[in-house]
Amino acid sequence: MNEENKKKVINRRQFLSYSALGLAGLTILPSWSIEGLRIAPSDRVVLGFLGLGRQALSDFSGFAACPGVQVAACCDVDSMKITRFQKRVAAWQKSKGMNERCDGYEFYEDLLNRKDIDAIEVVTPDHWHALMTIHACQAGKDVYCQKPLAYTITEGLEMVKAVRNNKRVLQVGSQQRSSKEFQKAIELVQAGAIGHIEKIYARVGEPPVALDLPEEVVPANLNFNQWMGPLNDPKIHYHPDLCPPISLNPEKEETLWGAWRWYRETGNGYTADWGAHMFDIAQAAIGMDGSGPVEYIPKGYNGAQYATMKYTNGIVMTEQPYLDDNDSAQGIKFIGTKGWIEVARGYLACSDASKVPAELAGERPLTPAQQEAKRAETAAQRSRQSEKNRGQALQHEISSPHMQDFIDCVRSRENPIAPVEVGCSTNTLCCIANISLELGRPVKCDPATLSFGKDKDATAHRLYYYQYRNPYSLY
């Protein structure tokens, strides 16, 4: 990074000062229900969606169940996905007696120019998160940004500045923060239920690999140049795995998640994709929101079996299985001087079973074979559900606590449960973990100043600062 750009990047002490509550005001159990209340027109929150893949469809269902929400516009570089999203929104609007209209755009700037839109969701590939969020804040919009917050460390820091300087609300889509089993795990750890924490096993999955997909012809309905946006690597070219195609007639959904996540040139692998969930909860539980490890040791260094992160308080976190018989299950195990706690989606266990409420215990994560059988059963059920039934089913959705928390904060102007600073610190951890792996050696970092001392290679790494391709600029 040149000297001019270095001056523009805020350091970690500045980053902490931007938090309106200094992160101390975050609640473990946010109030998110609005039951029996009629939402006045002045309290309506009008949303626009940037990115319309399968994650956007899922998130739309959550927002659609939040009282007082309207969806007025959407944007994607794939015209078929715009049409699909508009059909889903129209079915929901009709079921609620709303005006059936959701305008579609190819370029996100056109959507941000809309004065009637209060907030947007950024649910694009990670390399677009920073620019879209910053420009949305400058346009006076609040933002729900899918995780991980950004592709690089510098982008995350600039997003913090944009949110705070423009007095915006930003919720990171790390929805486990709003899930009761994770909230209880955090509560138990912080209450000393298992004594002093010594180790954390946080299973997230494999790091990114080099892009090895063959180039294919870009379909007419896709603006791949716009999909690329600020990415600046000549090795990147179109392949349908990067932008999973759909069909409208006959209707056919994506058959996989966008594979851009798994490649170094376009994403940060499971390290960030699931690290934004599991590392995030681990840091919340041990009081490290807004901070991070001081040393990162990559898998394979001196025979290390797992990536390892060390904190100033002596806690060591490793990216390793937390279940003895299921090394692929994402989840966390806190190991303390008086016992242990395991937590994953829909599952909570403790060495002292009396500390886990029965309604939160859930079921132990499935093995890969069990997961595959369940996925096949679910896919068969979905294929039997008609478009009409999908629209009607939205009437019976239960509001997502995480999305409702965001909508509540858009109204109240308070910090949500996963504000931009939280997303930034977790994203920074994930990026440095990948930096240490690519350098093939430990990396030490001062989380207060986000400096690497005399380690010039870490400071110069693309995951710290990434030079956008022309004409895009982060500043």
CSV table of C-alpha atoms in Angstrom, one decimal, residues 181 184 188 340-342 347-362:
chain,number,residue,atom,x,y,z
A,181,GLU,CA,-28.5,-21.7,21.8
A,184,LYS,CA,-27.0,-19.2,26.1
A,188,LEU,CA,-22.7,-19.6,30.5
A,340,TRP,CA,-16.9,-27.8,28.7
A,341,ILE,CA,-19.6,-26.4,26.5
A,342,GLU,CA,-20.5,-27.5,23.0
A,347,TYR,CA,-27.5,-27.9,19.6
A,348,LEU,CA,-26.2,-27.0,23.0
A,349,ALA,CA,-24.5,-29.3,25.6
A,350,CYS,CA,-22.5,-28.9,28.7
A,351,SER,CA,-20.4,-31.2,31.0
A,352,ASP,CA,-23.0,-30.2,33.6
A,353,ALA,CA,-26.2,-31.0,31.8
A,354,SER,CA,-28.3,-29.2,34.4
A,355,LYS,CA,-27.0,-25.9,33.0
A,356,VAL,CA,-28.7,-26.4,29.6
A,357,PRO,CA,-32.4,-25.7,29.4
A,358,ALA,CA,-34.2,-28.7,27.8
A,359,GLU,CA,-35.7,-26.5,25.0
A,360,LEU,CA,-32.2,-25.4,23.9
A,361,ALA,CA,-30.4,-28.8,24.0
A,362,GLY,CA,-31.6,-29.7,20.5
